[in-house]
């Protein structure tokens, strides 16, 4: 995986545009004016504020100098990885959560390339928790991230009988903890994003303060049930679903079409960027999924890895 990261040479969409966000890394900003980080002392000019005079330098040199400050420009990137039960599902190449970890590694690598500070959160059955990342760079940062995330499923399960934390609840907890202007990557199957109408209406407001990026993980069988005689799906509680009964297949397809359409509508109205990524997408092709977040206009959903067998209605 490290070798694949080295080979990816991405030119993200946002690097070519001036950003409206207040905290930026190695990119231009429309914001001007003084900030809080000391930059230099320069000769006093008419109009400089008295409070910015460098008295110590004046005492040594006998001339007036002003201290210049600037705003911190290092971008803040935040990763939220969904580790709830629905992410531990897969019918083909891998689980959705496995694909999420690979995307997380790619984003961590890109954060390094963009000189951005990376913070990591996990949404478990118990709530939204921040995981510490070592103050490392390059491969070491990626390995630190994978070590934090690569844990057994029971690590993220609830220890009591309380209901699972919703994605809306987890995002709400995250949004109030991050700085304005932060770029938020949400890696999730988003299965319950449309369950909270009030939160869905709040997303466009949050987008004005934050830069929301949704990577929507899906398995082909969730979009369209595979057709195979005698095939059945077995849930976490051991309950089996026969897939060769036409009535059940038709009922599921009607539900799935409406469900995915509702999720897509919520994402389109949020004002953020988003792309859907199949569990079938190979590691070497994940870079294209990442790039879809920035090359498509808002409201256009790129389904990465959706083949003819799993057409989205």
Short mmCIF file of C-alpha atoms in Angstrom, two decimals:
data_model
loop_
_atom_site.label_atom_id
_atom_site.label_comp_id
_atom_site.label_asym_id
_atom_site.label_seq_id
_atom_site.Cartn_x
_atom_site.Cartn_y
_atom_site.Cartn_z
CA UNK A 1 0.00 0.00 0.00
CA UNK A 2 2.86 2.38 0.75
CA UNK A 3 4.24 1.77 -2.74
CA UNK A 4 0.85 2.62 -4.24
CA UNK A 5 0.69 5.86 -2.27
CA UNK A 6 4.09 6.84 -3.64
CA UNK A 7 2.84 6.33 -7.20
CA UNK A 8 -0.24 8.49 -6.86
CA UNK A 9 0.44 11.94 -8.22
CA UNK A 10 -2.79 13.84 -7.72
CA UNK A 11 -3.62 17.40 -8.68
CA UNK A 12 -6.66 18.11 -6.48
CA UNK A 13 -9.34 20.37 -7.84
CA UNK A 14 -9.12 22.84 -4.96
CA UNK A 15 -5.44 23.66 -5.52
CA UNK A 16 -6.35 25.55 -8.67
CA UNK A 17 -8.84 27.87 -7.01
CA UNK A 18 -8.80 30.61 -4.43
CA UNK A 19 -10.46 29.38 -1.26
CA UNK A 20 -13.03 31.15 0.89
CA UNK A 21 -11.98 29.21 4.01
CA UNK A 22 -10.07 31.07 6.77
CA UNK A 23 -7.42 28.40 7.45
CA UNK A 24 -5.43 27.32 4.43
CA UNK A 25 -2.25 25.37 3.82
CA UNK A 26 -0.07 25.79 0.74
CA UNK A 27 -2.72 27.62 -1.25
CA UNK A 28 -3.96 31.14 -1.86
CA UNK A 29 -6.67 32.79 0.20
CA UNK A 30 -9.06 35.68 -0.43
CA UNK A 31 -8.72 36.80 3.19
CA UNK A 32 -6.39 39.65 4.05
CA UNK A 33 -5.34 41.55 7.16
CA UNK A 34 -3.29 40.90 10.24
CA UNK A 35 -3.55 37.75 12.30
CA UNK A 36 -2.05 36.44 15.51
CA UNK A 37 1.22 34.82 14.39
CA UNK A 38 4.33 37.03 14.49
CA UNK A 39 5.94 37.38 11.05
CA UNK A 40 8.60 40.10 11.24
CA UNK A 41 9.59 43.55 12.49
CA UNK A 42 9.81 46.30 9.87
CA UNK A 43 10.49 50.06 9.93
CA UNK A 44 7.58 52.08 11.24
CA UNK A 45 5.38 53.70 8.60
CA UNK A 46 2.64 56.27 9.03
CA UNK A 47 -0.63 54.60 9.98
CA UNK A 48 0.87 51.68 11.92
CA UNK A 49 -0.93 50.99 15.18
CA UNK A 50 0.89 52.04 18.34
CA UNK A 51 0.16 48.67 19.96
CA UNK A 52 2.28 46.97 17.29
CA UNK A 53 5.44 48.98 17.99
CA UNK A 54 8.49 46.82 18.76
CA UNK A 55 9.76 48.66 21.84
CA UNK A 56 12.73 46.36 22.47
CA UNK A 57 14.06 46.76 18.95
CA UNK A 58 13.48 50.51 19.17
CA UNK A 59 15.53 50.66 22.41
CA UNK A 60 18.44 48.83 20.77
CA UNK A 61 18.42 50.63 17.44
CA UNK A 62 17.06 54.05 18.30
CA UNK A 63 14.62 53.78 15.39
CA UNK A 64 10.90 52.97 15.32
CA UNK A 65 9.87 49.48 14.21
CA UNK A 66 6.47 47.83 13.96
CA UNK A 67 5.75 44.16 14.46
CA UNK A 68 3.78 42.50 11.66
CA UNK A 69 1.45 39.60 12.35
CA UNK A 70 -0.27 37.21 9.97
CA UNK A 71 -3.00 34.62 10.21
CA UNK A 72 -2.03 30.98 10.52
CA UNK A 73 -2.49 29.49 7.05
CA UNK A 74 -1.98 25.80 7.71
CA UNK A 75 -5.06 23.92 6.58
CA UNK A 76 -6.93 21.69 9.01
CA UNK A 77 -8.14 18.36 7.65
CA UNK A 78 -10.39 16.09 9.70
CA UNK A 79 -11.27 12.47 8.99
CA UNK A 80 -14.43 10.83 10.33
CA UNK A 81 -14.45 7.07 9.72
CA UNK A 82 -17.71 5.21 10.34
CA UNK A 83 -17.05 1.97 12.23
CA UNK A 84 -20.65 1.06 13.06
CA UNK A 85 -22.12 -2.37 12.34
CA UNK A 86 -23.44 -1.59 8.85
CA UNK A 87 -19.91 -0.84 7.65
CA UNK A 88 -18.83 -4.43 8.38
CA UNK A 89 -20.67 -5.76 5.35
CA UNK A 90 -19.40 -6.95 1.99
CA UNK A 91 -20.38 -9.52 -0.62
CA UNK A 92 -17.49 -9.32 -3.06
CA UNK A 93 -13.94 -8.12 -2.68
CA UNK A 94 -14.03 -6.69 0.86
CA UNK A 95 -16.08 -5.06 3.64
CA UNK A 96 -17.09 -1.44 3.34
CA UNK A 97 -14.98 -0.66 6.40
CA UNK A 98 -11.91 -2.14 4.68
CA UNK A 99 -12.38 0.19 1.73
CA UNK A 100 -12.85 3.08 4.16
CA UNK A 101 -9.46 2.37 5.76
CA UNK A 102 -7.76 2.45 2.36
CA UNK A 103 -9.40 5.77 1.55
CA UNK A 104 -8.36 7.09 4.96
CA UNK A 105 -4.75 6.20 4.19
CA UNK A 106 -4.98 7.99 0.84
CA UNK A 107 -6.41 11.12 2.48
CA UNK A 108 -3.70 11.05 5.16
CA UNK A 109 -1.09 10.90 2.41
CA UNK A 110 -2.68 13.81 0.57
CA UNK A 111 -2.81 15.84 3.78
CA UNK A 112 0.97 15.50 3.93
CA UNK A 113 1.33 16.57 0.31
CA UNK A 114 -0.81 19.65 1.01
CA UNK A 115 0.99 20.50 4.27
CA UNK A 116 -2.28 20.17 6.17
CA UNK A 117 -2.75 19.19 9.80
CA UNK A 118 -4.71 15.92 10.04
CA UNK A 119 -7.08 14.96 12.85
CA UNK A 120 -8.84 11.61 13.13
CA UNK A 121 -12.29 10.78 14.51
CA UNK A 122 -14.15 7.48 14.60
CA UNK A 123 -17.92 7.01 14.75
CA UNK A 124 -18.57 3.84 16.74
CA UNK A 125 -21.75 2.41 18.25
CA UNK A 126 -20.82 4.35 21.39
CA UNK A 127 -20.32 7.80 19.87
CA UNK A 128 -17.88 10.05 18.06
CA UNK A 129 -14.36 9.71 19.47
CA UNK A 130 -11.13 11.42 18.48
CA UNK A 131 -8.08 9.17 18.09
CA UNK A 132 -4.61 10.57 18.57
CA UNK A 133 -2.16 10.53 15.68
CA UNK A 134 1.57 10.66 16.24
CA UNK A 135 3.22 13.88 15.11
CA UNK A 136 4.78 12.10 12.17
CA UNK A 137 5.11 12.61 8.43
CA UNK A 138 4.94 10.55 5.26
CA UNK A 139 4.67 6.78 5.65
CA UNK A 140 4.91 7.04 9.43
CA UNK A 141 1.73 9.13 9.64
CA UNK A 142 -0.18 6.73 7.38
CA UNK A 143 0.97 3.72 9.42
CA UNK A 144 -0.03 5.48 12.64
CA UNK A 145 -3.50 6.13 11.23
CA UNK A 146 -3.95 2.53 10.06
CA UNK A 147 -2.80 1.23 13.44
CA UNK A 148 -5.47 3.29 15.18
CA UNK A 149 -8.23 2.14 12.81
CA UNK A 150 -7.28 -1.50 12.19
CA UNK A 151 -9.01 -3.03 15.21
CA UNK A 152 -11.57 -5.85 15.64
CA UNK A 153 -15.23 -5.03 15.17
CA UNK A 154 -16.06 -5.56 18.85
CA UNK A 155 -13.77 -2.63 19.68
CA UNK A 156 -16.36 -0.29 18.23
CA UNK A 157 -19.49 -2.05 19.50
CA UNK A 158 -21.63 -0.78 22.34
CA UNK A 159 -21.15 -2.47 25.71
CA UNK A 160 -24.81 -2.02 26.72
CA UNK A 161 -28.21 -2.29 25.08
CA UNK A 162 -28.44 1.35 24.09
CA UNK A 163 -29.38 2.22 20.53
CA UNK A 164 -26.56 2.85 18.08
CA UNK A 165 -25.38 6.43 17.69
CA UNK A 166 -26.72 7.97 14.48
CA UNK A 167 -24.51 9.57 11.85
CA UNK A 168 -26.31 12.87 12.39
CA UNK A 169 -25.50 12.73 16.11
CA UNK A 170 -21.86 11.89 15.42
CA UNK A 171 -21.44 14.66 12.85
CA UNK A 172 -23.07 17.11 15.24
CA UNK A 173 -20.52 16.21 17.91
CA UNK A 174 -17.65 16.56 15.44
CA UNK A 175 -18.70 19.87 13.89
CA UNK A 176 -18.67 21.75 17.20
CA UNK A 177 -15.13 20.53 17.99
CA UNK A 178 -13.34 21.60 14.81
CA UNK A 179 -12.10 25.01 13.72
CA UNK A 180 -13.97 27.08 11.20
CA UNK A 181 -12.60 26.45 7.71
CA UNK A 182 -11.60 22.85 8.41
CA UNK A 183 -12.00 20.32 5.62
CA UNK A 184 -14.09 17.39 6.87
CA UNK A 185 -13.88 14.01 5.12
CA UNK A 186 -16.76 11.68 6.05
CA UNK A 187 -16.10 8.01 5.17
CA UNK A 188 -19.37 6.15 5.68
CA UNK A 189 -22.15 4.19 4.01
CA UNK A 190 -24.45 7.06 5.13
CA UNK A 191 -27.25 4.53 5.67
CA UNK A 192 -29.06 6.70 8.24
CA UNK A 193 -28.12 10.18 7.01
CA UNK A 194 -31.69 10.72 5.79
CA UNK A 195 -33.23 9.63 9.11
CA UNK A 196 -32.92 13.07 10.73
CA UNK A 197 -34.71 15.72 8.68
CA UNK A 198 -33.71 18.53 11.03
CA UNK A 199 -30.01 17.72 10.77
CA UNK A 200 -30.24 17.34 6.99
CA UNK A 201 -31.59 20.89 6.81
CA UNK A 202 -28.70 22.09 8.99
CA UNK A 203 -25.99 20.66 6.69
CA UNK A 204 -25.99 23.64 4.27
CA UNK A 205 -25.46 25.93 7.28
CA UNK A 206 -22.51 23.83 8.47
CA UNK A 207 -21.09 23.87 4.94
CA UNK A 208 -20.76 27.66 5.15
CA UNK A 209 -18.45 27.22 8.14
CA UNK A 210 -16.75 23.97 7.10
CA UNK A 211 -15.67 22.25 3.88
CA UNK A 212 -17.65 18.99 3.79
CA UNK A 213 -16.46 16.05 1.68
CA UNK A 214 -18.53 12.84 1.70
CA UNK A 215 -17.10 9.53 0.47
CA UNK A 216 -20.12 7.24 0.33
CA UNK A 217 -19.19 3.55 0.64
CA UNK A 218 -21.54 0.97 -0.85
CA UNK A 219 -21.60 -2.71 -1.72
CA UNK A 220 -23.06 -3.70 -5.13
CA UNK A 221 -25.58 -6.01 -3.44
CA UNK A 222 -27.04 -3.04 -1.59
CA UNK A 223 -27.84 -1.27 -4.85
CA UNK A 224 -29.13 -4.32 -6.74
CA UNK A 225 -29.47 -7.82 -5.31
CA UNK A 226 -27.40 -10.39 -7.20
CA UNK A 227 -29.33 -13.04 -9.12
CA UNK A 228 -28.21 -16.53 -8.16
CA UNK A 229 -30.43 -19.57 -7.42
CA UNK A 230 -30.45 -20.48 -3.74
CA UNK A 231 -28.39 -17.46 -2.72
CA UNK A 232 -29.21 -15.86 0.61
CA UNK A 233 -27.84 -13.12 2.84
CA UNK A 234 -27.30 -13.77 6.55
CA UNK A 235 -27.42 -10.83 8.96
CA UNK A 236 -25.44 -10.25 12.13
CA UNK A 237 -28.23 -11.85 14.20
CA UNK A 238 -28.26 -14.96 12.02
CA UNK A 239 -31.47 -14.12 10.17
CA UNK A 240 -31.35 -15.23 6.52
CA UNK A 241 -32.88 -13.45 3.54
CA UNK A 242 -33.70 -15.54 0.48
CA UNK A 243 -32.67 -13.71 -2.67
CA UNK A 244 -34.36 -16.00 -5.20
CA UNK A 245 -37.94 -15.03 -4.32
CA UNK A 246 -39.25 -12.53 -6.84
CA UNK A 247 -41.60 -10.76 -4.43
CA UNK A 248 -38.84 -10.17 -1.89
CA UNK A 249 -36.42 -9.03 -4.59
CA UNK A 250 -38.94 -6.61 -6.04
CA UNK A 251 -39.82 -5.18 -2.63
CA UNK A 252 -36.17 -4.69 -1.78
CA UNK A 253 -35.43 -3.03 -5.12
CA UNK A 254 -38.25 -0.53 -4.64
CA UNK A 255 -36.98 0.28 -1.15
CA UNK A 256 -33.32 0.53 -2.26
CA UNK A 257 -34.14 2.85 -5.15
CA UNK A 258 -36.04 5.21 -2.85
CA UNK A 259 -33.41 4.98 -0.10
CA UNK A 260 -30.43 5.81 -2.31
CA UNK A 261 -32.39 8.60 -4.01
CA UNK A 262 -33.13 10.16 -0.62
CA UNK A 263 -29.48 9.96 0.43
CA UNK A 264 -28.39 11.53 -2.83
CA UNK A 265 -30.89 14.35 -2.35
CA UNK A 266 -29.58 15.08 1.16
CA UNK A 267 -26.01 15.20 -0.17
CA UNK A 268 -26.96 17.42 -3.10
CA UNK A 269 -28.72 19.89 -0.81
CA UNK A 270 -25.87 19.92 1.73
CA UNK A 271 -23.64 22.04 -0.48
CA UNK A 272 -20.67 19.72 0.07
CA UNK A 273 -18.81 17.50 -2.40
CA UNK A 274 -19.49 13.80 -2.54
CA UNK A 275 -18.68 10.60 -4.42
CA UNK A 276 -19.93 7.04 -4.01
CA UNK A 277 -17.29 4.30 -3.93
CA UNK A 278 -17.96 0.59 -4.37
CA UNK A 279 -16.26 -2.11 -2.33
CA UNK A 280 -15.21 -3.60 -5.67
CA UNK A 281 -12.86 -0.72 -6.54
CA UNK A 282 -9.26 -1.93 -6.39
CA UNK A 283 -6.62 -0.09 -4.39
CA UNK A 284 -4.84 1.24 -7.47
CA UNK A 285 -8.11 2.86 -8.67
CA UNK A 286 -9.05 4.62 -5.43
CA UNK A 287 -7.26 7.81 -6.48
CA UNK A 288 -9.96 8.41 -9.09
CA UNK A 289 -12.62 8.20 -6.38
CA UNK A 290 -10.78 10.81 -4.35
CA UNK A 291 -10.48 13.12 -7.35
CA UNK A 292 -14.21 12.92 -8.08
CA UNK A 293 -14.81 15.03 -4.98
CA UNK A 294 -13.28 18.03 -6.73
CA UNK A 295 -13.71 17.63 -10.49
CA UNK A 296 -17.49 17.24 -10.43
CA UNK A 297 -19.76 20.24 -9.76
CA UNK A 298 -21.95 20.23 -6.70
CA UNK A 299 -25.05 18.11 -7.09
CA UNK A 300 -23.45 15.57 -9.43
CA UNK A 301 -22.80 12.18 -7.87
CA UNK A 302 -19.99 10.05 -9.28
CA UNK A 303 -20.58 6.35 -8.70
CA UNK A 304 -17.11 4.80 -8.68
CA UNK A 305 -17.07 1.08 -9.39
CA UNK A 306 -20.77 0.63 -10.10
CA UNK A 307 -21.09 -1.93 -12.87
CA UNK A 308 -24.04 -3.15 -14.91
CA UNK A 309 -24.95 -5.70 -12.27
CA UNK A 310 -25.47 -3.01 -9.65
CA UNK A 311 -27.13 -0.22 -11.58
CA UNK A 312 -28.58 2.56 -9.47
CA UNK A 313 -32.09 3.35 -10.53
#
